[in-house]
Amino acid sequence: MCGVFGIYGHAEAANLTYLGLHSLQHRGQESAGIVTTDGVQLYAHRAMGHVIDVFPQEQLARLEGEAAIGHVRYSTAGGSHLKNAQPIAVEYSRGSIAIGHNGNLTNAQQLREQLEASGSIFQAASDTEVIVHLIAKSTQRQMPDRLADALSRVEGAYSLLALSHDTLVAARDPRGIRPLCMGRFPRQPGAVVIASESTSFDLIGAEFEREIEPGEMVVVTARGVESSFPFPRADRKLCLFEYVYFARPDSTVEGASVYEVRKQLGRVLAAEHPVEADVVIPVPDSGVPATIGYSEQSGIPFEMGLVRSHYIGRTFIEPEQRIRHFGVKLKLSAISRTLKGKRVVVVDDSIVRGTTSRKIVKLIRDAGAREVHFRISSPPNSWPCYYGIDTPTRSELIASNHSIEEINSYITSDSLAYVSLEGMVSAVERATVPHAGAHAGNGAPQGAAGRRLPLAEPAGPVTARFCHACWTGEYPIEFRSEPSARQLRLREA
Ligand code: AMP
């Protein structure tokens, strides 16, 4: 879970990368880094923390040049260390290179062992270092060819940016599991921007041009933009969870507005799992669009029943032992005025361990609700992600070893239901293809309250376009092995 941003040919490269990373902050809050080039040498700064804290003005001013790449990193268990921060910048026989990577390689451990056996020394536990060593060992002459050579040996998910003194390269794995897109500035057509999500372009005044295609490598130099497909072809497998939770609602991913997909998921959820109720409320913030869709489809009034505090940072220290265990109350509080005496539908995007949902049900009941019906805008999450989303082990995923009925009784709701995989895919399709009578501007059906959606058709080949392994266990890329004990120790180090 990371975000990448790159820019070429712009006098404000470092400042715009700073802003781009800020717009990708939701993809990783552990560390941030920017590497720039002035055409001769690279300048780098990386540190732990949020973008806004990592780059005070004087740091940004040091990052010279008209091309840059940046990275925000999400904390995975134990690996929260500066040495894992990106972009990685190294010197090798052909000069300097920096790399920032979003995704997860499935054969990194094997490659690492082979590289170590032939003398490579690793500093950190990240997969990205494997790519750097493969580049250094490549016999190709030009940096993009060396990178292509290196990437042809790795398996897994990557949306990656590389920067040398005069070249920016963007590459996306052959299945396109993580998103990556390209933009331009209307008044500066020579400048190119590349980002994990299109929302970055809105902030800096660039315009979305296109997706970087699965398996594509885009090379940007003073000569312009060149595209190639140097990797073996594979079926497209965009991660569906990007739409459900991970991407920002103001982004467009592969032609579908993330907000619209979430709203459609709510509509499908209401069509598949209706319930008699007085209000429908979101678990803020990620449950809001799906709740709007649920309300539109069902005719049940939308209300805010929970309020989220935006000031709980990762570093929040609970004041005293005896007032600890506030748990979810620190993050969410209930508005009893909307809940008291009501039959409440509460919509969230996912249940992972089930602990949050259980506390939310208690909060809503304590606020006086008569009934609490939980609705989830994705299917039961039973399988860990090996392609870059930070999920707990299978045994910690409540849906991996409990039925929906058991989860319902654990979280103490009156009923619990999840959207089907077929329903999910139909929601993405509805958000992608403009409907007849669509509302101008967003290409989506406007829901007069109570207008019923037909139930989704059984999942056809269209599900094949996506990775849905976290719900189905159908992993599109074999992972050679679970992390070894040594690798886990390295991650803990
Ligand atoms: P849990 O208490 O483990 O069931 O957490 C459920 C909540 O975690 C939901 O509100 C989700 O929005 C949120 N969530 C889902 N996936 C992730 C993730 N990979 N990282 C952080 N939060 C997540």
XYZ file of C-alpha atoms and ligand atoms in Angstrom:
516
model
C 0.000 0.000 0.000
C 1.944 2.946 -1.309
C 1.604 5.869 -3.650
C 3.978 7.075 -6.359
C 4.247 10.387 -8.199
C 6.664 11.501 -10.919
C 7.175 14.576 -13.065
C 9.454 15.480 -16.003
C 10.196 18.805 -17.647
C 8.772 21.211 -15.084
C 10.661 23.983 -13.262
C 8.601 23.324 -10.115
C 9.323 19.581 -10.069
C 9.969 19.234 -6.324
C 7.088 21.486 -5.254
C 4.602 19.723 -7.529
C 5.808 16.317 -6.348
C 5.252 17.484 -2.777
C 1.667 18.420 -3.648
C 1.168 15.193 -5.619
C 2.347 13.130 -2.658
C 0.060 15.078 -0.364
C -2.903 14.032 -2.528
C -1.733 10.412 -2.263
C -1.254 10.528 1.506
C -4.175 8.102 2.038
C -2.072 5.420 0.267
C 0.638 5.532 2.927
C 1.354 7.502 6.056
C 4.515 5.865 7.339
C 7.217 7.636 5.337
C 7.596 9.975 2.398
C 10.427 10.737 0.007
C 11.314 12.784 -3.061
C 14.287 12.412 -5.412
C 14.978 15.066 -8.063
C 17.526 15.492 -10.842
C 19.038 18.645 -12.311
C 20.307 16.718 -15.344
C 23.650 15.957 -13.725
C 23.034 14.543 -10.279
C 20.225 13.319 -8.022
C 19.028 15.060 -4.854
C 17.095 13.039 -2.268
C 15.193 13.487 0.948
C 13.253 10.775 2.785
C 11.922 10.667 6.322
C 9.338 9.003 8.516
C 5.991 10.760 8.825
C 3.405 12.631 6.801
C 4.321 14.558 3.660
C 3.549 17.879 5.296
C 6.028 17.194 8.140
C 8.733 15.491 6.057
C 9.182 18.424 3.645
C 9.551 21.817 5.288
C 10.187 24.586 2.747
C 13.979 24.535 3.226
C 14.110 20.789 2.433
C 12.057 21.254 -0.735
C 14.286 24.140 -1.829
C 17.310 21.801 -1.704
C 15.702 19.414 -4.206
C 16.867 20.948 -7.451
C 15.979 20.181 -11.037
C 13.108 19.750 -13.458
C 12.344 16.056 -12.924
C 11.391 14.195 -9.768
C 9.853 11.065 -8.350
C 8.176 10.730 -4.956
C 6.748 8.006 -2.775
C 4.490 7.592 0.255
C 4.739 4.316 2.120
C 2.199 2.453 4.203
C 3.297 0.755 7.363
C 3.300 -3.013 7.174
C 3.766 -5.009 10.385
C 7.147 -4.367 11.939
C 8.656 -2.719 8.890
C 8.283 0.867 10.035
C 11.844 2.100 9.533
C 13.576 4.856 7.632
C 15.771 2.325 5.836
C 12.603 0.981 4.158
C 11.493 4.457 3.051
C 11.435 5.207 -0.681
C 12.399 6.253 -3.299
C 15.574 4.222 -2.922
C 18.498 6.116 -4.506
C 21.781 4.370 -5.307
C 24.986 4.790 -7.280
C 26.060 1.979 -9.582
C 28.517 1.502 -12.432
C 26.328 3.474 -14.874
C 25.520 6.417 -12.609
C 22.707 7.127 -10.165
C 19.208 5.725 -10.092
C 16.193 6.183 -7.816
C 13.193 3.858 -7.619
C 9.765 4.155 -5.993
C 7.423 1.178 -6.062
C 3.780 0.474 -5.218
C 2.819 -3.196 -5.001
C 4.350 -6.396 -3.770
C 6.635 -8.851 -5.533
C 5.769 -12.511 -5.081
C 9.221 -13.928 -5.860
C 11.296 -11.281 -4.055
C 12.540 -13.727 -1.442
C 13.816 -16.224 -4.035
C 15.505 -13.482 -6.039
C 17.022 -12.037 -2.894
C 18.513 -15.388 -1.911
C 19.973 -15.835 -5.422
C 21.408 -12.313 -5.381
C 22.896 -12.763 -1.910
C 24.437 -16.059 -2.987
C 26.214 -14.169 -5.764
C 27.505 -11.460 -3.445
C 24.819 -8.761 -3.278
C 24.433 -7.030 0.066
C 21.005 -5.763 1.122
C 20.372 -2.875 3.490
C 16.653 -3.185 4.086
C 13.738 -5.575 3.833
C 11.809 -3.982 0.963
C 11.159 -5.756 -2.336
C 12.316 -2.672 -4.183
C 15.943 -3.273 -3.283
C 15.788 -6.546 -5.240
C 14.880 -4.548 -8.352
C 17.801 -2.166 -7.743
C 20.274 -5.081 -7.545
C 18.842 -6.645 -10.698
C 19.305 -3.314 -12.512
C 22.905 -3.070 -11.318
C 23.641 -6.592 -12.595
C 21.929 -6.195 -15.972
C 24.177 -6.328 -19.032
C 21.995 -3.847 -20.968
C 23.486 -0.397 -21.662
C 20.636 2.092 -21.194
C 18.797 2.561 -17.893
C 15.297 1.809 -19.288
C 16.601 -1.427 -20.867
C 18.279 -2.418 -17.615
C 15.030 -1.738 -15.764
C 13.038 -3.787 -18.299
C 15.588 -6.560 -17.904
C 15.225 -6.447 -14.105
C 11.428 -6.334 -14.190
C 11.241 -9.275 -16.574
C 12.643 -11.387 -13.703
C 10.207 -10.261 -11.013
C 6.687 -11.542 -10.446
C 3.867 -9.841 -8.633
C 2.380 -6.389 -8.558
C 4.227 -3.203 -9.330
C 3.398 0.297 -10.403
C 6.841 1.745 -10.398
C 8.781 4.920 -11.168
C 12.530 5.173 -11.811
C 14.653 8.274 -12.251
C 18.208 8.661 -13.551
C 20.019 11.962 -14.165
C 18.168 12.476 -17.450
C 15.356 9.904 -17.715
C 12.047 9.168 -15.971
C 10.561 5.692 -16.435
C 7.116 4.434 -15.403
C 6.264 0.729 -15.503
C 3.160 -1.260 -14.601
C 3.119 -5.023 -14.112
C 1.600 -7.126 -16.914
C -1.664 -7.613 -14.987
C -1.965 -3.971 -13.931
C -2.878 -4.882 -10.363
C -2.127 -1.423 -8.941
C -3.251 1.698 -10.790
C -0.945 4.177 -12.557
C -1.877 7.051 -14.842
C -0.330 9.862 -16.864
C -1.213 13.539 -17.185
C -0.075 16.748 -18.875
C -0.257 20.439 -18.151
C -2.521 22.234 -20.638
C -0.156 25.229 -20.926
C 3.079 23.243 -20.791
C 2.654 20.289 -23.126
C 6.291 19.226 -22.722
C 5.848 18.452 -19.022
C 4.629 14.964 -18.099
C 3.215 13.755 -14.767
C 2.624 10.189 -13.639
C 0.747 9.223 -10.493
C -0.884 6.318 -8.707
C -4.227 8.137 -8.844
C -5.770 10.805 -11.044
C -6.701 12.959 -8.036
C -3.062 14.139 -7.966
C -3.546 15.858 -11.334
C -6.539 17.863 -10.127
C -4.520 19.342 -7.274
C -1.604 20.511 -9.423
C -3.602 21.716 -12.425
C -2.610 18.857 -14.757
C -5.068 17.006 -16.969
C -5.548 13.257 -17.031
C -4.236 11.905 -20.338
C -4.432 8.119 -19.997
C -3.733 5.051 -17.894
C -0.296 3.484 -18.068
C -1.416 0.146 -19.515
C -0.738 -3.191 -17.822
C 2.688 -4.389 -19.000
C 3.609 -0.962 -20.393
C 6.833 0.918 -19.863
C 6.823 4.650 -20.530
C 10.176 6.387 -20.927
C 10.282 10.192 -20.651
C 13.400 12.060 -21.771
C 14.216 15.392 -23.400
C 13.206 13.686 -26.691
C 9.644 13.130 -25.432
C 7.557 10.119 -24.364
C 8.209 6.620 -25.686
C 6.034 3.618 -24.883
C 6.830 -0.092 -25.125
C 5.507 -3.417 -23.831
C 8.665 -5.298 -22.893
C 7.094 -7.868 -20.542
C 5.245 -11.075 -21.400
C 1.514 -10.445 -21.853
C -0.927 -11.543 -19.125
C -4.632 -11.075 -18.408
C -5.659 -7.750 -16.854
C -6.251 -8.026 -13.112
C -6.919 -4.637 -11.570
C -7.412 -4.899 -7.797
C -11.133 -4.444 -7.042
C -10.346 -3.389 -3.489
C -8.913 -0.139 -4.918
C -12.524 0.801 -5.741
C -13.950 -0.454 -2.448
C -11.603 1.174 0.040
C -8.150 2.122 -1.047
C -8.301 4.745 -3.799
C -9.646 8.222 -3.122
C -13.267 8.796 -4.169
C -12.258 11.741 -6.372
C -10.003 9.513 -8.507
C -10.926 7.741 -11.733
C -9.432 4.269 -12.066
C -9.561 2.534 -15.466
C -12.454 4.677 -16.616
C -14.634 4.378 -13.517
C -15.065 7.130 -10.940
C -14.221 5.622 -7.555
C -17.005 7.656 -5.930
C -19.531 6.423 -8.476
C -18.446 2.790 -8.051
C -18.924 3.114 -4.287
C -22.357 4.671 -4.729
C -23.352 1.911 -7.140
C -22.086 -0.670 -4.652
C -24.528 0.799 -2.143
C -27.355 0.541 -4.667
C -26.529 -3.075 -5.452
C -26.252 -3.823 -1.741
C -29.748 -2.403 -1.153
C -31.131 -4.404 -4.092
C -29.502 -7.621 -2.918
C -30.109 -7.186 0.814
C -33.108 -4.973 1.548
C -34.316 -4.424 5.116
C -37.138 -2.468 6.724
C -35.515 0.479 8.517
C -35.963 4.148 9.485
C -32.490 5.485 8.660
C -29.360 4.384 6.819
C -26.048 5.729 8.163
C -22.437 5.384 6.978
C -19.369 4.382 8.904
C -17.460 7.550 7.991
C -15.551 8.308 5.886
C -15.179 5.354 3.569
C -18.791 4.138 3.932
C -20.376 7.452 2.860
C -20.771 7.002 -0.934
C -22.143 3.448 -0.551
C -24.649 4.707 2.007
C -25.863 7.393 -0.408
C -26.396 4.624 -2.980
C -28.168 2.411 -0.432
C -30.464 5.284 0.493
C -31.238 6.160 -3.137
C -32.037 2.572 -4.009
C -34.052 1.708 -0.905
C -35.753 5.022 -0.227
C -34.572 4.862 3.401
C -33.454 8.355 4.517
C -29.682 8.959 4.690
C -28.505 10.370 8.010
C -25.175 10.910 9.704
C -25.321 8.771 12.830
C -21.593 8.581 13.494
C -18.985 11.338 13.484
C -15.313 10.643 12.905
C -12.510 12.522 14.636
C -9.871 13.470 12.091
C -7.261 14.203 14.718
C -6.339 10.690 15.813
C -2.860 10.284 14.381
C -0.836 7.114 14.487
C 1.162 8.636 17.298
C -1.793 9.305 19.581
C -0.800 8.330 23.084
C -3.674 7.344 25.327
C -3.387 9.492 28.431
C -3.627 7.130 31.361
C -4.016 3.459 32.005
C -7.362 3.863 33.773
C -8.966 5.790 30.916
C -7.551 3.587 28.172
C -9.660 1.172 26.152
C -11.731 3.980 24.716
C -11.265 1.919 21.591
C -13.333 3.061 18.700
C -14.855 5.909 20.742
C -11.739 7.974 20.137
C -12.322 7.698 16.418
C -16.106 7.603 16.170
C -18.926 9.020 18.233
C -22.657 8.516 17.810
C -25.312 11.185 17.242
C -28.118 9.920 19.448
C -30.603 12.395 17.941
C -30.553 10.443 14.641
C -30.417 7.008 16.234
C -32.671 6.983 19.285
C -35.616 4.612 18.913
C -34.738 3.967 15.225
C -34.273 0.871 13.113
C -30.810 1.630 11.728
C -28.963 0.295 8.673
C -25.229 0.965 8.991
C -23.028 0.652 5.886
C -19.264 0.052 5.884
C -16.921 -0.964 3.066
C -15.393 -4.045 4.702
C -15.029 -6.142 7.811
C -11.454 -7.277 8.420
C -11.058 -8.628 11.955
C -14.558 -7.631 13.040
C -13.431 -5.682 16.077
C -14.389 -2.250 14.720
C -17.819 -3.408 13.567
C -18.562 -4.909 16.978
C -17.712 -1.622 18.701
C -19.746 0.346 16.161
C -22.843 -1.766 16.826
C -22.420 -1.150 20.552
C -22.028 2.626 19.984
C -25.218 2.724 17.914
C -27.184 0.659 20.434
C -25.878 2.752 23.344
C -27.195 5.797 21.468
C -30.681 4.271 21.679
C -31.141 2.487 18.322
C -33.901 -0.155 18.342
C -32.372 -2.366 15.633
C -28.925 -2.367 13.955
C -28.538 -3.931 10.506
C -24.973 -4.070 9.164
C -24.441 -3.935 5.399
C -21.014 -4.312 3.781
C -20.224 -2.970 0.305
C -17.791 -5.797 -0.563
C -17.925 -9.593 -0.143
C -16.598 -11.357 3.004
C -12.858 -10.805 3.207
C -11.385 -14.270 3.759
C -7.975 -14.259 2.067
C -4.863 -12.131 2.653
C -3.560 -9.901 -0.128
C -0.094 -10.758 -1.437
C -0.055 -7.927 -3.946
C 0.386 -4.853 -1.844
C -2.615 -4.316 0.460
C -1.750 -4.642 4.118
C -4.014 -7.384 5.452
C -3.631 -9.591 8.503
C -2.985 -13.318 8.267
C -5.771 -15.626 7.189
C -6.519 -16.751 10.733
C -7.093 -13.131 11.808
C -9.600 -12.468 9.010
C -12.919 -13.148 10.697
C -14.622 -14.297 7.481
C -11.961 -16.940 6.843
C -13.156 -19.104 9.713
C -16.684 -17.887 10.511
C -19.970 -17.963 8.631
C -21.889 -14.735 8.018
C -24.327 -15.835 10.736
C -21.467 -16.303 13.205
C -20.009 -12.895 12.324
C -23.459 -11.380 12.793
C -23.677 -12.799 16.286
C -20.067 -11.773 17.085
C -20.618 -8.157 16.102
C -24.070 -8.331 17.806
C -26.019 -6.852 14.871
C -29.648 -7.807 14.153
C -28.679 -8.734 10.612
C -25.544 -8.704 8.489
C -25.184 -8.946 4.716
C -22.444 -8.400 2.149
C -22.601 -7.420 -1.496
C -21.955 -10.335 -3.888
C -18.940 -10.497 -6.207
C -21.334 -10.384 -9.167
C -22.907 -7.292 -7.647
C -19.515 -5.674 -7.221
C -18.545 -6.196 -10.807
C -21.913 -4.881 -11.991
C -21.351 -1.770 -9.834
C -17.989 -1.142 -11.530
C -19.606 -1.644 -14.930
C -22.463 0.714 -14.102
C -19.970 3.358 -13.031
C -17.894 2.845 -16.171
C -20.545 2.729 -18.893
C -22.828 5.767 -19.131
C -26.487 4.816 -18.848
C -29.373 6.156 -20.847
C -30.806 9.079 -18.910
C -27.545 9.509 -17.043
C -27.066 12.640 -15.032
C -24.938 15.112 -16.959
C -21.393 15.222 -15.757
C -20.796 11.946 -14.042
C -22.169 9.376 -16.457
C -24.106 7.599 -13.752
C -27.756 6.770 -13.236
C -29.396 9.157 -10.833
C -31.484 7.343 -8.359
C -34.907 8.622 -7.749
C -35.405 7.137 -4.306
C -37.047 3.769 -4.504
C -36.245 3.115 -8.192
C -35.280 -0.528 -7.986
C -32.206 -1.976 -9.587
C -32.504 -5.460 -10.989
C -30.357 -7.999 -9.150
C -26.943 -8.503 -10.717
C -26.464 -11.198 -13.314
C -24.234 -14.069 -12.166
C -20.569 -13.090 -12.540
C -19.627 -13.607 -16.162
C -16.220 -13.415 -17.764
C -16.114 -9.757 -16.734
C -14.940 -10.807 -13.241
C -11.891 -12.122 -15.066
C -10.779 -8.490 -15.604
C -10.143 -8.030 -11.894
C -8.179 -9.416 -9.001
C -10.687 -10.481 -6.322
C -8.403 -12.859 -4.448
C -9.143 -11.289 -1.038
C -12.751 -12.485 -1.374
C -12.429 -15.633 -3.476
C -8.910 -16.944 -2.823
C -8.392 -17.061 -6.611
C -4.890 -15.617 -6.742
C -3.939 -14.525 -10.279
C -0.209 -14.825 -9.539
C 1.191 -17.772 -7.755
C 3.248 -16.786 -4.742
C 6.232 -19.029 -4.423
C 6.255 -19.101 -0.653
C 4.942 -17.414 2.443
C 7.573 -15.043 3.862
C 10.332 -17.102 5.440
C 11.196 -16.769 9.139
C 14.351 -14.918 8.072
C 12.406 -12.494 5.940
C 9.987 -11.837 8.772
C 12.929 -11.189 11.111
C 14.341 -8.753 8.577
C 10.998 -6.994 8.409
C 10.918 -6.780 12.178
C 14.492 -5.467 12.307
P -11.910 -4.495 11.518
O -12.151 -3.991 12.885
O -10.572 -5.191 11.470
O -13.004 -5.364 11.000
O -11.756 -3.237 10.566
C -12.745 -2.848 9.649
C -12.451 -1.446 9.154
O -11.138 -1.382 8.606
C -13.409 -1.004 8.072
O -14.031 0.191 8.523
C -12.550 -0.724 6.839
O -12.900 0.506 6.243
C -11.151 -0.653 7.360
N -10.171 -1.318 6.473
C -10.371 -2.254 5.541
N -9.221 -2.647 4.968
C -8.246 -1.953 5.565
C -6.824 -1.900 5.423
N -6.189 -2.687 4.545
N -6.142 -1.052 6.226
C -6.777 -0.278 7.121
N -8.114 -0.284 7.309
C -8.848 -1.100 6.547
